[in-house]
Each structure stands twice: as structure tokens, then as C-alpha cells.
Short mmCIF file of C-alpha atoms (C1' of nucleotides) in Angstrom, two decimals:
data_model
loop_
_atom_site.label_atom_id
_atom_site.label_comp_id
_atom_site.label_asym_id
_atom_site.label_seq_id
_atom_site.Cartn_x
_atom_site.Cartn_y
_atom_site.Cartn_z
CA MET A 1 -42.01 14.29 -78.92
CA MET A 2 -45.07 15.62 -77.41
CA ARG A 3 -46.56 18.96 -77.47
CA ALA A 4 -48.82 20.26 -74.74
CA PRO A 5 -52.10 20.67 -76.52
CA ARG A 6 -53.85 23.70 -75.32
CA GLU A 7 -57.53 23.33 -74.88
CA ARG A 8 -59.37 25.40 -77.33
CA GLU A 9 -62.72 23.71 -77.62
CA ASP A 10 -64.38 26.31 -75.46
CA HIS A 11 -64.14 28.75 -78.24
CA SER A 12 -67.17 27.35 -80.02
CA VAL A 13 -66.24 29.03 -83.26
CA ASN A 14 -69.26 29.06 -85.53
CA ARG A 15 -67.99 26.19 -87.42
CA SER A 16 -71.53 24.95 -87.81
CA LEU A 17 -72.63 28.04 -89.76
CA ASN A 18 -72.94 27.45 -93.38
CA TRP A 19 -70.20 29.01 -95.37
CA LYS A 20 -72.50 30.99 -97.65
CA THR A 21 -74.46 32.57 -94.88
CA ARG A 22 -74.64 36.25 -95.28
CA THR A 23 -73.38 36.97 -91.82
CA ALA A 24 -70.13 35.16 -92.54
CA LEU A 25 -69.31 37.81 -95.11
CA THR A 26 -70.14 40.74 -92.89
CA PRO A 27 -67.13 42.84 -91.76
CA ARG A 28 -65.95 41.42 -88.50
CA LYS A 29 -65.44 44.68 -86.78
CA GLN A 30 -66.06 48.36 -87.53
CA PRO A 31 -62.92 50.44 -87.49
CA ARG A 32 -62.95 52.56 -84.38
CA GLN A 33 -59.91 54.53 -84.89
CA GLU A 34 -58.93 56.61 -87.88
CA ARG A 35 -55.86 54.61 -88.61
CA SER A 36 -57.86 51.46 -89.07
CA SER A 37 -60.13 52.99 -91.63
CA LYS A 38 -57.09 53.65 -93.80
CA VAL A 39 -56.03 50.03 -93.19
CA VAL A 40 -59.32 48.80 -94.60
CA ASP A 41 -58.74 50.96 -97.67
CA ARG A 42 -55.22 49.65 -98.01
CA ILE A 43 -56.46 46.04 -97.90
CA LEU A 44 -59.03 46.69 -100.48
CA ASP A 45 -56.63 48.50 -102.75
CA ALA A 46 -54.06 45.73 -102.45
CA ALA A 47 -56.70 43.10 -103.25
CA LEU A 48 -57.82 45.01 -106.28
CA ILE A 49 -54.37 45.51 -107.64
CA LEU A 50 -53.40 41.86 -107.06
CA THR A 51 -56.54 40.58 -108.70
CA ARG A 52 -55.83 42.73 -111.68
CA GLU A 53 -52.24 41.44 -111.85
CA GLN A 54 -53.07 37.87 -111.40
CA GLY A 55 -56.06 37.52 -113.62
CA THR A 56 -58.39 34.72 -112.72
CA LYS A 57 -56.35 33.40 -109.77
CA THR A 58 -57.54 35.10 -106.59
CA PRO A 59 -54.78 36.46 -104.44
CA THR A 60 -53.80 34.77 -101.12
CA THR A 61 -54.41 36.48 -97.84
CA LEU A 62 -50.76 36.67 -97.26
CA ALA A 63 -50.24 38.37 -100.57
CA ILE A 64 -52.89 40.93 -99.90
CA ALA A 65 -51.56 41.63 -96.44
CA GLN A 66 -47.97 42.07 -97.66
CA ARG A 67 -49.08 44.25 -100.60
CA ALA A 68 -50.94 46.41 -98.05
CA GLY A 69 -47.94 46.49 -95.83
CA LEU A 70 -49.70 44.59 -93.15
CA SER A 71 -49.69 41.28 -91.49
CA VAL A 72 -52.32 38.54 -92.06
CA GLY A 73 -53.62 39.07 -88.56
CA SER A 74 -54.60 42.65 -89.31
CA VAL A 75 -56.52 41.66 -92.38
CA TYR A 76 -58.65 39.36 -90.23
CA GLN A 77 -59.41 42.22 -87.87
CA TYR A 78 -61.75 43.67 -90.45
CA PHE A 79 -62.64 40.86 -92.78
CA PRO A 80 -64.03 37.48 -91.63
CA ASN A 81 -62.32 35.70 -94.54
CA LYS A 82 -60.71 36.18 -97.86
CA GLU A 83 -63.89 36.06 -99.91
CA ALA A 84 -65.38 38.98 -97.99
CA ILE A 85 -62.58 41.18 -99.28
CA LEU A 86 -63.28 40.46 -102.94
CA LEU A 87 -66.95 40.67 -102.32
CA ASP A 88 -66.54 44.03 -100.79
CA LEU A 89 -65.00 45.24 -103.94
CA ALA A 90 -67.41 43.49 -106.18
CA ARG A 91 -70.51 44.88 -104.41
CA ARG A 92 -69.59 48.31 -105.62
CA TRP A 93 -70.28 47.10 -109.14
CA LEU A 94 -73.00 44.68 -108.32
CA ALA A 95 -75.00 47.26 -106.54
CA ALA A 96 -74.47 49.95 -109.08
CA PHE A 97 -75.82 48.01 -111.99
CA PRO A 98 -79.39 47.59 -110.73
CA GLU A 99 -79.57 51.24 -109.91
CA VAL A 100 -78.78 52.27 -113.49
CA ILE A 101 -81.54 50.08 -114.96
CA ALA A 102 -83.96 51.17 -112.28
CA ARG A 103 -83.35 54.78 -113.18
CA ARG A 104 -84.30 54.08 -116.68
CA ILE A 105 -87.47 52.40 -115.66
CA ASN A 106 -88.58 55.47 -113.77
CA ALA A 107 -88.37 57.60 -116.91
CA PRO A 108 -91.66 58.27 -118.70
CA ARG A 109 -92.77 55.56 -121.05
CA PRO A 110 -92.26 56.19 -124.78
CA ASN A 111 -95.32 56.06 -127.05
CA SER A 112 -93.96 56.64 -130.50
CA HIS A 113 -91.56 54.81 -132.69
CA GLU A 114 -88.93 57.41 -132.24
CA THR A 115 -88.91 57.51 -128.49
CA PHE A 116 -88.80 53.76 -128.34
CA GLN A 117 -85.49 53.63 -130.13
CA GLN A 118 -84.37 56.42 -127.92
CA GLU A 119 -85.21 54.41 -124.84
CA VAL A 120 -83.15 51.43 -126.00
CA ASP A 121 -80.33 53.87 -126.80
CA LYS A 122 -80.44 55.48 -123.37
CA LEU A 123 -80.36 52.09 -121.52
CA PHE A 124 -77.54 51.09 -123.81
CA ILE A 125 -75.56 54.16 -123.15
CA ASP A 126 -76.06 54.11 -119.40
CA THR A 127 -75.03 50.42 -119.00
CA SER A 128 -72.15 50.92 -121.38
CA ARG A 129 -70.85 53.84 -119.32
CA LEU A 130 -71.17 51.72 -116.24
CA TYR A 131 -68.68 49.27 -117.64
CA LEU A 132 -66.29 52.03 -118.68
CA ASP A 133 -66.45 53.70 -115.28
CA ASN A 134 -65.78 50.40 -113.45
CA ALA A 135 -63.37 49.00 -115.85
CA ASN A 136 -60.79 48.48 -113.15
CA LEU A 137 -63.28 46.28 -111.15
CA MET A 138 -63.81 43.89 -113.97
CA PRO A 139 -60.99 41.50 -113.07
CA VAL A 140 -62.56 41.15 -109.66
CA ILE A 141 -65.98 40.37 -111.26
CA GLU A 142 -64.30 37.74 -113.44
CA ALA A 143 -62.48 36.27 -110.48
CA ILE A 144 -65.69 36.01 -108.62
CA THR A 145 -67.37 34.38 -111.56
CA GLY A 146 -64.67 31.69 -111.54
CA ASN A 147 -64.84 31.16 -107.78
CA PRO A 148 -67.08 28.39 -106.62
CA ASP A 149 -67.78 29.90 -103.29
CA LEU A 150 -68.62 33.37 -104.61
CA ARG A 151 -70.39 32.45 -107.78
CA PRO A 152 -73.80 31.94 -105.93
CA ILE A 153 -73.73 35.44 -104.70
CA GLN A 154 -73.08 36.91 -108.07
CA ASN A 155 -75.87 34.82 -109.40
CA GLU A 156 -78.25 36.47 -107.01
CA TYR A 157 -77.31 39.90 -108.31
CA ASP A 158 -77.58 38.54 -111.89
CA ASP A 159 -81.08 37.37 -111.24
CA GLN A 160 -81.86 40.85 -109.93
CA ILE A 161 -80.39 42.48 -113.04
CA ILE A 162 -82.31 40.14 -115.31
CA ALA A 163 -85.50 40.93 -113.53
CA LEU A 164 -84.78 44.65 -113.92
CA TYR A 165 -84.06 44.26 -117.64
CA ALA A 166 -87.38 42.40 -117.92
CA ALA A 167 -89.21 45.11 -115.96
CA TRP A 168 -87.70 47.68 -118.23
CA LEU A 169 -88.95 45.80 -121.30
CA GLN A 170 -92.38 45.70 -119.84
CA HIS A 171 -92.08 49.43 -118.94
CA VAL A 172 -91.55 50.14 -122.67
CA ASN A 173 -94.20 47.66 -123.76
CA PRO A 174 -96.56 46.75 -120.89
CA ALA A 175 -98.31 44.10 -123.04
CA LEU A 176 -95.15 42.00 -123.07
CA GLU A 177 -95.59 38.61 -121.38
CA ASP A 178 -93.56 37.88 -118.28
CA GLN A 179 -91.90 34.84 -119.76
CA VAL A 180 -90.75 36.58 -122.95
CA ALA A 181 -89.61 39.59 -121.02
CA SER A 182 -87.54 37.37 -118.73
CA ARG A 183 -85.94 35.54 -121.58
CA LEU A 184 -85.05 38.64 -123.43
CA GLY A 185 -83.61 40.05 -120.15
CA VAL A 186 -81.29 37.12 -119.87
CA VAL A 187 -80.06 37.36 -123.39
CA MET A 188 -79.63 41.16 -123.10
CA MET A 189 -77.62 40.82 -119.90
CA GLU A 190 -75.49 37.93 -121.10
CA VAL A 191 -74.70 39.40 -124.53
CA GLY A 192 -74.03 42.90 -123.02
CA HIS A 193 -71.84 41.59 -120.33
CA VAL A 194 -69.64 39.27 -122.37
CA CYS A 195 -69.24 41.76 -125.18
CA ARG A 196 -68.28 44.59 -122.79
CA LEU A 197 -65.78 42.47 -121.06
CA VAL A 198 -63.95 41.54 -124.27
CA GLY A 199 -64.24 45.11 -125.36
CA LEU A 200 -62.64 46.43 -122.24
CA LYS A 201 -59.71 44.10 -122.73
CA ARG A 202 -58.85 45.89 -125.92
CA ASP A 203 -58.25 49.56 -126.64
CA ARG A 204 -60.93 52.20 -126.49
CA LYS A 205 -61.50 52.19 -130.20
CA ALA A 206 -62.19 48.49 -130.27
CA PHE A 207 -64.42 48.85 -127.29
CA ASP A 208 -66.49 51.47 -129.08
CA LEU A 209 -66.83 49.33 -132.18
CA ILE A 210 -68.02 46.34 -130.16
CA GLN A 211 -70.44 48.55 -128.34
CA ASP A 212 -72.04 49.46 -131.65
CA ASP A 213 -72.33 45.78 -132.31
CA VAL A 214 -74.06 45.32 -129.03
CA LYS A 215 -76.52 48.02 -129.74
CA THR A 216 -77.28 46.56 -133.20
CA MET A 217 -77.98 43.16 -131.54
CA TRP A 218 -80.04 44.54 -128.76
CA LEU A 219 -82.14 46.48 -131.22
CA ALA A 220 -82.64 43.47 -133.49
CA LEU A 221 -83.50 41.38 -130.48
CA VAL A 222 -86.13 43.64 -128.88
CA ILE A 223 -87.66 45.40 -131.94
CA PRO A 224 -90.08 42.47 -132.62
CA TYR A 225 -91.35 42.66 -129.12
CA LEU A 226 -91.25 46.35 -128.36
CA ASP A 227 -91.81 48.30 -131.55
CA LEU A 228 -95.40 49.42 -131.01
CA ASP A 229 -95.64 50.61 -134.61
CA GLN A 230 -94.89 47.12 -136.03
CA ASN A 231 -96.99 44.88 -134.05
CA LYS A 232 -100.03 47.08 -133.31
CA GLU A 233 -101.39 45.90 -129.99
CA GLY A 234 -103.41 49.12 -130.24
CA PHE A 235 -104.12 50.57 -126.87
CA SER A 236 -101.67 52.18 -124.59
CA MET R 1 -53.71 -11.57 -129.32
CA MET R 2 -50.56 -10.21 -130.50
CA ARG R 3 -49.72 -6.60 -130.51
CA ALA R 4 -46.52 -5.31 -132.06
CA PRO R 5 -44.74 -4.22 -128.85
CA ARG R 6 -42.81 -1.55 -130.49
CA GLU R 7 -40.45 -0.42 -127.94
CA ARG R 8 -41.40 2.99 -126.76
CA GLU R 9 -39.59 5.98 -128.21
CA ASP R 10 -37.08 7.34 -125.83
CA HIS R 11 -38.89 8.85 -122.84
CA SER R 12 -36.70 11.43 -121.37
CA VAL R 13 -38.20 12.71 -118.16
CA ASN R 14 -38.53 16.32 -118.86
CA ARG R 15 -38.85 17.46 -115.31
CA SER R 16 -37.51 20.82 -116.22
CA LEU R 17 -40.29 21.66 -118.64
CA ASN R 18 -42.75 24.29 -117.71
CA TRP R 19 -46.02 23.24 -116.41
CA LYS R 20 -48.09 24.58 -119.25
CA THR R 21 -45.94 22.94 -121.85
CA ARG R 22 -47.91 20.76 -124.10
CA THR R 23 -45.94 17.66 -123.28
CA ALA R 24 -46.86 17.94 -119.66
CA LEU R 25 -50.43 17.21 -120.61
CA THR R 26 -49.63 14.22 -122.70
CA PRO R 27 -50.74 10.85 -121.34
CA ARG R 28 -47.86 9.38 -119.31
CA LYS R 29 -48.19 5.93 -120.73
CA GLN R 30 -50.11 4.13 -123.41
CA PRO R 31 -52.26 1.28 -122.09
CA ARG R 32 -50.63 -2.00 -123.13
CA GLN R 33 -53.19 -4.36 -121.80
CA GLU R 34 -56.80 -4.35 -122.50
CA ARG R 35 -57.81 -3.94 -118.91
CA SER R 36 -55.95 -0.58 -118.70
CA SER R 37 -57.82 0.87 -121.72
CA LYS R 38 -60.98 0.33 -119.82
CA VAL R 39 -59.38 1.98 -116.83
CA VAL R 40 -58.69 5.14 -118.73
CA ASP R 41 -62.26 5.16 -119.85
CA ARG R 42 -63.44 4.73 -116.27
CA ILE R 43 -61.23 7.67 -115.20
CA LEU R 44 -62.60 9.94 -117.85
CA ASP R 45 -66.17 8.90 -117.11
CA ALA R 46 -65.78 9.52 -113.42
CA ALA R 47 -64.15 12.88 -114.04
CA LEU R 48 -67.08 13.87 -116.35
CA ILE R 49 -69.66 12.80 -113.85
CA LEU R 50 -68.05 14.52 -110.97
CA THR R 51 -67.50 17.74 -112.90
CA ARG R 52 -71.20 17.73 -113.76
CA GLU R 53 -72.20 17.15 -110.17
CA GLN R 54 -69.94 19.72 -108.62
CA GLY R 55 -70.41 22.46 -111.06
CA THR R 56 -67.52 24.85 -111.27
CA LYS R 57 -65.36 23.15 -108.61
CA THR R 58 -63.06 20.66 -110.35
CA PRO R 59 -63.01 17.24 -108.69
CA THR R 60 -59.98 16.12 -106.77
CA THR R 61 -57.77 13.34 -107.95
CA LEU R 62 -58.90 11.18 -105.03
CA ALA R 63 -62.56 11.71 -105.82
CA ILE R 64 -62.01 10.81 -109.43
CA ALA R 65 -60.12 7.68 -108.50
CA GLN R 66 -62.73 6.54 -105.99
CA ARG R 67 -65.57 7.24 -108.37
CA ALA R 68 -63.79 5.08 -110.94
CA GLY R 69 -63.26 2.35 -108.32
CA LEU R 70 -59.48 2.89 -108.45
CA SER R 71 -56.70 4.23 -106.33
CA VAL R 72 -54.91 7.52 -106.94
CA GLY R 73 -51.81 5.74 -108.05
CA SER R 74 -53.63 4.13 -110.91
CA VAL R 75 -54.87 7.46 -112.13
CA TYR R 76 -51.31 8.75 -112.45
CA GLN R 77 -50.28 5.77 -114.50
CA TYR R 78 -52.08 7.25 -117.45
CA PHE R 79 -52.40 10.90 -116.65
CA PRO R 80 -49.42 13.03 -115.81
CA ASN R 81 -51.66 15.31 -113.65
CA LYS R 82 -55.15 16.29 -112.83
CA GLU R 83 -55.53 18.94 -115.51
CA ALA R 84 -54.71 16.40 -118.21
CA ILE R 85 -57.88 14.46 -117.36
CA LEU R 86 -60.18 17.40 -117.75
CA LEU R 87 -58.35 18.51 -120.85
CA ASP R 88 -58.73 15.07 -122.37
CA LEU R 89 -62.47 15.53 -122.03
CA ALA R 90 -62.49 19.05 -123.25
CA ARG R 91 -60.49 18.42 -126.36
CA ARG R 92 -63.39 16.34 -127.70
CA TRP R 93 -65.33 19.59 -127.82
CA LEU R 94 -62.51 22.00 -128.54
CA ALA R 95 -61.44 20.02 -131.56
CA ALA R 96 -64.90 19.41 -132.96
CA PHE R 97 -65.83 23.12 -133.13
CA PRO R 98 -63.23 24.23 -135.60
CA GLU R 99 -64.11 21.29 -137.93
CA VAL R 100 -67.67 22.45 -138.15
CA ILE R 101 -66.81 25.92 -139.16
CA ALA R 102 -64.15 24.76 -141.57
CA ARG R 103 -66.71 22.55 -143.23
CA ARG R 104 -68.94 25.51 -143.88
CA ILE R 105 -66.06 27.42 -145.40
CA ASN R 106 -65.47 24.69 -147.93
CA ALA R 107 -68.96 25.09 -149.21
CA PRO R 108 -69.47 27.09 -152.32
CA ARG R 109 -69.66 30.84 -151.85
CA PRO R 110 -73.13 32.37 -152.19
CA ASN R 111 -73.71 35.15 -154.65
CA SER R 112 -77.26 36.19 -154.19
CA HIS R 113 -79.17 37.78 -151.30
CA GLU R 114 -81.05 34.48 -150.67
CA THR R 115 -78.11 32.22 -150.42
CA PHE R 116 -76.36 34.65 -148.17
CA GLN R 117 -79.02 34.28 -145.53
CA GLN R 118 -78.90 30.55 -146.15
CA GLU R 119 -75.22 30.54 -145.37
CA VAL R 120 -75.70 32.27 -142.07
CA ASP R 121 -78.49 29.85 -141.30
CA LYS R 122 -76.36 26.82 -142.10
CA LEU R 123 -73.51 27.99 -139.91
CA PHE R 124 -75.97 28.70 -137.21
CA ILE R 125 -77.67 25.36 -137.40
CA ASP R 126 -74.33 23.46 -137.40
CA THR R 127 -72.88 25.26 -134.48
CA SER R 128 -76.15 25.06 -132.61
CA ARG R 129 -76.28 21.29 -133.12
CA LEU R 130 -72.78 20.98 -131.86
CA TYR R 131 -73.73 22.44 -128.52
CA LEU R 132 -76.78 20.14 -128.26
CA ASP R 133 -74.69 17.06 -129.19
CA ASN R 134 -72.05 17.91 -126.61
CA ALA R 135 -74.34 19.20 -123.86
CA ASN R 136 -72.89 16.84 -121.30
CA LEU R 137 -69.40 18.24 -121.84
CA MET R 138 -70.39 21.79 -121.15
CA PRO R 139 -69.70 21.57 -117.42
CA VAL R 140 -66.19 20.59 -118.18
CA ILE R 141 -65.84 23.53 -120.53
CA GLU R 142 -67.10 25.85 -117.86
CA ALA R 143 -64.75 24.31 -115.31
CA ILE R 144 -61.83 24.85 -117.59
CA THR R 145 -62.80 28.38 -118.23
CA GLY R 146 -62.70 29.01 -114.47
CA ASN R 147 -59.38 27.22 -113.97
CA PRO R 148 -56.37 29.52 -114.04
CA ASP R 149 -54.05 26.67 -115.24
CA LEU R 150 -56.28 25.49 -118.15
CA ARG R 151 -57.77 28.84 -119.30
CA PRO R 152 -54.75 29.64 -121.52
CA ILE R 153 -55.24 26.39 -123.45
CA GLN R 154 -58.88 27.11 -124.00
CA ASN R 155 -57.97 30.57 -125.23
CA GLU R 156 -55.78 29.03 -127.93
CA TYR R 157 -58.70 27.07 -129.18
CA ASP R 158 -60.93 30.17 -128.88
CA ASP R 159 -58.51 32.14 -130.97
CA GLN R 160 -58.56 29.42 -133.58
CA ILE R 161 -62.35 29.45 -133.53
CA ILE R 162 -62.39 33.27 -133.88
CA ALA R 163 -60.06 33.09 -136.88
CA LEU R 164 -62.33 30.54 -138.48
CA TYR R 165 -65.39 32.64 -137.91
CA ALA R 166 -63.47 35.51 -139.47
CA ALA R 167 -62.38 33.23 -142.38
CA TRP R 168 -66.02 32.26 -142.87
CA LEU R 169 -67.11 35.84 -143.02
CA GLN R 170 -64.53 36.62 -145.70
CA HIS R 171 -65.57 33.43 -147.51
CA VAL R 172 -69.05 34.91 -147.73
CA ASN R 173 -67.74 38.36 -148.57
CA PRO R 174 -64.13 38.42 -149.72
CA ALA R 175 -64.03 42.17 -149.70
CA LEU R 176 -64.38 42.25 -145.88
CA GLU R 177 -61.37 43.74 -144.16
CA ASP R 178 -59.37 41.54 -141.89
CA GLN R 179 -59.84 43.64 -138.81
CA VAL R 180 -63.55 43.87 -139.26
CA ALA R 181 -63.86 40.18 -139.85
CA SER R 182 -61.87 39.42 -136.78
CA ARG R 183 -63.96 41.70 -134.58
CA LEU R 184 -67.19 40.21 -135.89
CA GLY R 185 -65.80 36.78 -135.29
CA VAL R 186 -65.07 37.59 -131.68
CA VAL R 187 -68.58 38.89 -131.14
CA MET R 188 -70.19 35.96 -132.98
CA MET R 189 -68.33 33.40 -130.88
CA GLU R 190 -68.85 35.07 -127.58
CA VAL R 191 -72.48 35.72 -128.11
CA GLY R 192 -73.12 32.32 -129.46
CA HIS R 193 -71.27 30.62 -126.73
CA VAL R 194 -72.82 32.43 -123.78
CA CYS R 195 -76.34 32.18 -125.12
CA ARG R 196 -75.92 28.52 -125.88
CA LEU R 197 -74.64 27.83 -122.44
CA VAL R 198 -77.54 29.48 -120.70
CA GLY R 199 -79.91 27.86 -123.15
CA LEU R 200 -78.63 24.43 -122.33
CA LYS R 201 -79.16 24.98 -118.56
CA ARG R 202 -82.90 25.25 -119.26
CA ASP R 203 -85.33 22.93 -120.92
CA ARG R 204 -85.23 22.27 -124.65
CA LYS R 205 -88.04 24.66 -125.45
CA ALA R 206 -86.16 27.57 -123.76
CA PHE R 207 -83.07 26.55 -125.60
CA ASP R 208 -84.77 26.76 -128.94
CA LEU R 209 -86.20 30.21 -128.21
CA ILE R 210 -82.80 31.55 -127.19
CA GLN R 211 -81.33 29.98 -130.33
CA ASP R 212 -83.70 32.01 -132.34
CA ASP R 213 -82.53 35.08 -130.56
CA VAL R 214 -78.99 34.23 -131.45
CA LYS R 215 -79.83 33.86 -135.05
CA THR R 216 -81.62 37.23 -134.96
CA MET R 217 -78.60 38.88 -133.42
CA TRP R 218 -76.09 37.20 -135.70
CA LEU R 219 -78.01 38.31 -138.74
CA ALA R 220 -78.35 41.81 -137.57
CA LEU R 221 -74.66 41.91 -136.75
CA VAL R 222 -73.33 40.60 -140.07
CA ILE R 223 -75.94 41.87 -142.60
CA PRO R 224 -74.32 45.33 -142.83
CA TYR R 225 -71.10 43.68 -143.78
CA LEU R 226 -72.08 40.67 -145.77
CA ASP R 227 -75.27 41.53 -147.59
CA LEU R 228 -73.99 42.07 -151.13
CA ASP R 229 -77.36 43.49 -152.20
CA GLN R 230 -77.23 46.34 -149.77
CA ASN R 231 -73.76 47.56 -149.93
CA LYS R 232 -72.99 46.95 -153.61
CA GLU R 233 -69.41 46.37 -153.84
CA GLY R 234 -70.49 45.12 -157.30
CA PHE R 235 -68.15 42.57 -158.69
CA SER R 236 -67.18 39.24 -157.12
"C1'" DG E 1 -49.29 60.03 -67.00
"C1'" DA E 2 -51.86 56.05 -66.26
"C1'" DC E 3 -55.23 53.00 -67.70
"C1'" DA E 4 -58.07 50.60 -70.98
"C1'" DA E 5 -59.40 49.71 -75.40
"C1'" DA E 6 -58.13 49.21 -80.02
"C1'" DC E 7 -54.79 47.82 -83.17
"C1'" DG E 8 -51.01 45.26 -85.20
"C1'" DC E 9 -48.28 41.30 -85.48
"C1'" DG E 10 -46.58 36.69 -87.20
"C1'" DA E 11 -45.55 32.11 -85.63
"C1'" DA E 12 -48.35 28.21 -85.20
"C1'" DT E 13 -52.35 25.53 -86.56
"C1'" DA E 14 -55.20 22.94 -89.50
"C1'" DA E 15 -57.20 21.49 -93.54
"C1'" DT E 16 -56.86 20.32 -98.25
"C1'" DT E 17 -54.95 18.06 -101.98
"C1'" DA E 18 -51.62 17.01 -105.89
"C1'" DG E 19 -48.28 13.79 -106.80
"C1'" DT E 20 -44.78 9.80 -105.51
"C1'" DC E 21 -42.82 5.34 -104.48
"C1'" DG E 22 -41.98 0.80 -103.06
"C1'" DC E 23 -44.51 -3.24 -103.02
"C1'" DA E 24 -48.31 -6.55 -104.19
"C1'" DT E 25 -51.02 -8.53 -107.92
"C1'" DT E 26 -52.16 -9.75 -112.58
"C1'" DT E 27 -51.02 -10.48 -117.26
"C1'" DT E 28 -47.91 -11.58 -120.98
"C1'" DT E 29 -43.79 -13.71 -122.68
"C1'" DT E 30 -40.29 -17.16 -123.02
"C1'" DA U 1 -44.16 -22.76 -115.14
"C1'" DA U 2 -40.90 -19.48 -114.45
"C1'" DA U 3 -39.49 -14.86 -115.57
"C1'" DA U 4 -40.70 -10.35 -116.98
"C1'" DA U 5 -43.54 -6.73 -117.81
"C1'" DA U 6 -47.53 -4.21 -116.86
"C1'" DT U 7 -50.79 -2.85 -113.75
"C1'" DG U 8 -52.79 -1.71 -109.32
"C1'" DC U 9 -52.42 0.04 -104.76
"C1'" DG U 10 -52.60 3.48 -100.88
"C1'" DA U 11 -49.80 5.27 -97.19
"C1'" DC U 12 -46.80 8.93 -97.35
"C1'" DT U 13 -44.72 13.33 -98.67
"C1'" DA U 14 -44.79 18.04 -99.80
"C1'" DA U 15 -46.74 22.23 -100.92
"C1'" DT U 16 -50.10 25.61 -100.39
"C1'" DT U 17 -52.85 28.48 -97.78
"C1'" DA U 18 -56.83 30.12 -94.85
"C1'" DT U 19 -57.46 31.29 -90.13
"C1'" DT U 20 -56.28 31.79 -85.12
"C1'" DC U 21 -54.47 33.57 -80.81
"C1'" DG U 22 -51.56 35.38 -77.39
"C1'" DC U 23 -48.72 39.16 -76.89
"C1'" DG U 24 -46.57 43.63 -77.78
"C1'" DT U 25 -47.58 48.40 -79.30
"C1'" DT U 26 -50.30 52.53 -80.24
"C1'" DT U 27 -54.10 55.52 -79.35
"C1'" DG U 28 -57.77 57.69 -76.80
"C1'" DT U 29 -59.59 59.05 -72.29
"C1'" DC U 30 -59.63 60.68 -67.64
#
DNA sequence: GACAAACGCGAATAATTAGTCGCATTTTTT
DNA sequence: AAAAAATGCGACTAATTATTCGCGTTTGTC
């Protein structure tokens, strides 16, 4: 039985483009009519809900479409591929994190023992609050972490965050070496992230207790490097 | 060479069993001939190498077979499914971890300030060494963490490890409440794990530095709960 | 109200990949 | 040296799922 094969080679779809290219994740089309804006929201909402329900397994395009009360075709009007949907959700978080740290860096530098501890505390509070405010996005972040295609993109943001932690450390103590600041930044981020994630999976009381643990650990980690009273480097 | 060919225990084909059931991950058949034992090793080696090469993306059955110089069919002679292969590798690690903590618990309980710090140090050293010795298995562990089908099994081991950390804490300070011990166990495990993983991805020098950070954090975390000199509960 | 653009649809396509099965080959047993 | 058992093979099946494309419908514009 033969089927008349329709020629479709003229389409020259960008099959040559590497998958990870930034453009491949850009929205395919801007919504022109009002109804379509709502459609985009519906898609994102559906993807968020399904990711929360299914845990690590990322939802299929069909599932997302159905949950949003749409067809697959409609989804692809606004998103070039499935990953772009998740990434759209994740960026809200990934972009917010650097801002919070950057804001802390712009604050005046402490110069006494007391204000140093206060600075750590402020950074701790701000980042902690960020996790609480975005608790519903965490399943998406975890899904992205476990997705080979999206992991590299998250890594970029992570590097950015690490660099900002390091910059913050050097903001508090300008004499801190780059290499040390970077290492401490990595540890602060990883420890903070993993503890907040497990904390959020429990009740609020447990979260708060684990947060205290994080602060304890952060302080113990950075005190030897930041406490200007202990290791007198002298000048400002 | 004669091998008692004990007829195999009745092998009812449990096709109805749920996927995640333990039996579904049991080797399908014991190798009877010498050549096939080597085949099993070849399969495991190939899976390990491919997992290391490909990072988070688990290798396909075809890729494993080819790398081992075999056909897919041969792989399925000894493994019921793909996941069983990775799990076989992972169990070497997952089973070794609890043993190390358990060994520390069987040691005599410290009763002075000095031996308390020594106990933390010993546990730290032992677990740290475990990561170093099994560095080549870490990609498999990470792959399993990111695999929706295998994650639950790893979680079981994690719970076990957390319970053992908690038991160790109560071994050092029997007055510690269960709930607190459990929480500290979670934090110790998560912090230790994530820091060791990032440490192993760098050179040995960086690993050692991060290890020191872990010890610092662990100590700061548990001192308030374990240091019998500070919070005199008095009697043993 | 007519026309075009935007939108929505979903069957069809295409790619991937886990797992099977009958048969060929090798090893062990009798 | 058969016969039997174990092993090895790889084309084939089956299931999943991302993405496309032509067509019907709705919306905005004049």
C-alpha cells in the first residue's frame, strides 16, 4: 500500500540549529489578540500544576494541552518546544535569585563585628524568604535539574548566583581572595539550596528549624573569613 | 569443573507485579557458565562508562550492549530491564554507606569534650573517604537521582542513612530527642552529600578544602546538641 | 458585512527506545 | 558423538511522545 508522500523538504526547518541555542527557547510568537494571552497563561498554569503533581517526571505536551483545555497545536503557537514552557516558569525564579543577592551587595559595607553578623543575617533572611515565596515553583526547578536538556541552562544561572555570593563575601570583606570567595559561594549556595528544598517539603515548623540550621552553618562557614575582629587585616 | 546444578527454584513469571516491585529488579537468570559471568561484568562496566560519559542522561540498552560488544538480547538474559543495570551499580554505593555509619555507632561512646569532637571527626573522615573511594560511581548516583523510576529506591536508602545518622547522634548523646536527631540527620546527610559531589567534580585540592568546610558546618550544627560540656545534662 | 489576519484544532508524522522471540551457536552432559 | 542446556543474536514489535501542517473558526478592521 503506498501513500503519496507530500514533498516537504522545502520547509528547511532549522534542524541544523543546535538544540540548546537560545533562540530555540524563545517564544515562537507574541500573542496579538487578548484571548491568546490568556491561553499562554493557561498553558503555564497547566504545566506548573502537572509538574507539581508528577514530581520529577516532566509532563507531556499533550497532558499540558489537555489540562489547559487546549490542543497540542495551540501550545506550539506560543512555545517552540516543551522545554521552553518549563523554562518560562523557571526563569521567574532563576532571575529573581540574583536580584536579591545583588540588592544586598548594594547595601553599605559593615565595619564592626555587630554589623557583620547582621549582614549575614540579612542575606540569609532575604534568600530564605525567596524560597518561601516561590515554594510552588520548586518542583519545576527540581524537574529542570533532572532534565539533561535543561540542566545546562540552570547551571548558567547557578554560576551567576555563585559569583554573586562571592561578590557579596568580598563586599563584606574586600580583602578576601577571589578563589576563596568563589569556593565559599559554591558551598553557601549548595547548602542553602538543598536545605531549603527539603525544608519546603515538610511543614512550616520544620522549615523554620532547618533554616536555623542553615544560618548556623553559614555563619560557621564564613566567620573565619569575614569576621574582621578575629583576623585583623587592619585597614578598611 | 563441576557445579552443583541445583535446579532453580520455581520461577513463576510474575508479569502482574508492579514495576517498582523489588522482584522486578532482580537478575533474571544466574549465569551458569563462566563466559556469561564475564558478560555480566562487561555489561556493568559498559553501563558505568556510558553513564560517566553522558552525564545525567542514562544510556540506552542498545548503547550499553554495543559498548559491551554484545547484542540487546544478551543484556536481557541477565537483567530484567534497563533500570536493574544501573541499580546494580548503585547498590554497591548505597549499601556501603550505611555500613560505615553503623561501624561508628558500634564504637564506644565518648564522655568528654575531647572525645566528642573526635567522634565527629571520625564519622566525617569515614564518610568522606567513602566518597573518594567510590568517586567513579557518583555519576550513576546522580543519574538515579534524576530518574523518576529509580528515585524512590534511592529514597529508601536515604531514609536508612538518615536514620543511621540520627542513631549516631543519639549514640553520642543519648538524651537527644528523636525528632531533633532525625532533623539533624537529614541536614548532615544532605549537606555532606551535595558538598562531596561538587567537591569530587573538581580537583583533589578543591575537594579537600570543601571537605574542611563540611566539617566546620557539621560541627557548628551538632555542637549545640551534642557537646555535653556546654549543655550540662549532667549524668550519663 | 466582507476580508484578512490571528487563532485553534487534532490527525498524521517521525523519532526514539525498551523489551521480545525464534533461531543460530557454543558449552555441558550423557 | 549425540543430545540437551545455556548462551548469543538482532530484526521486529510496541509504546511513548514531541512536533507539524492544512483546514476550519474567531476576531479585528475597513
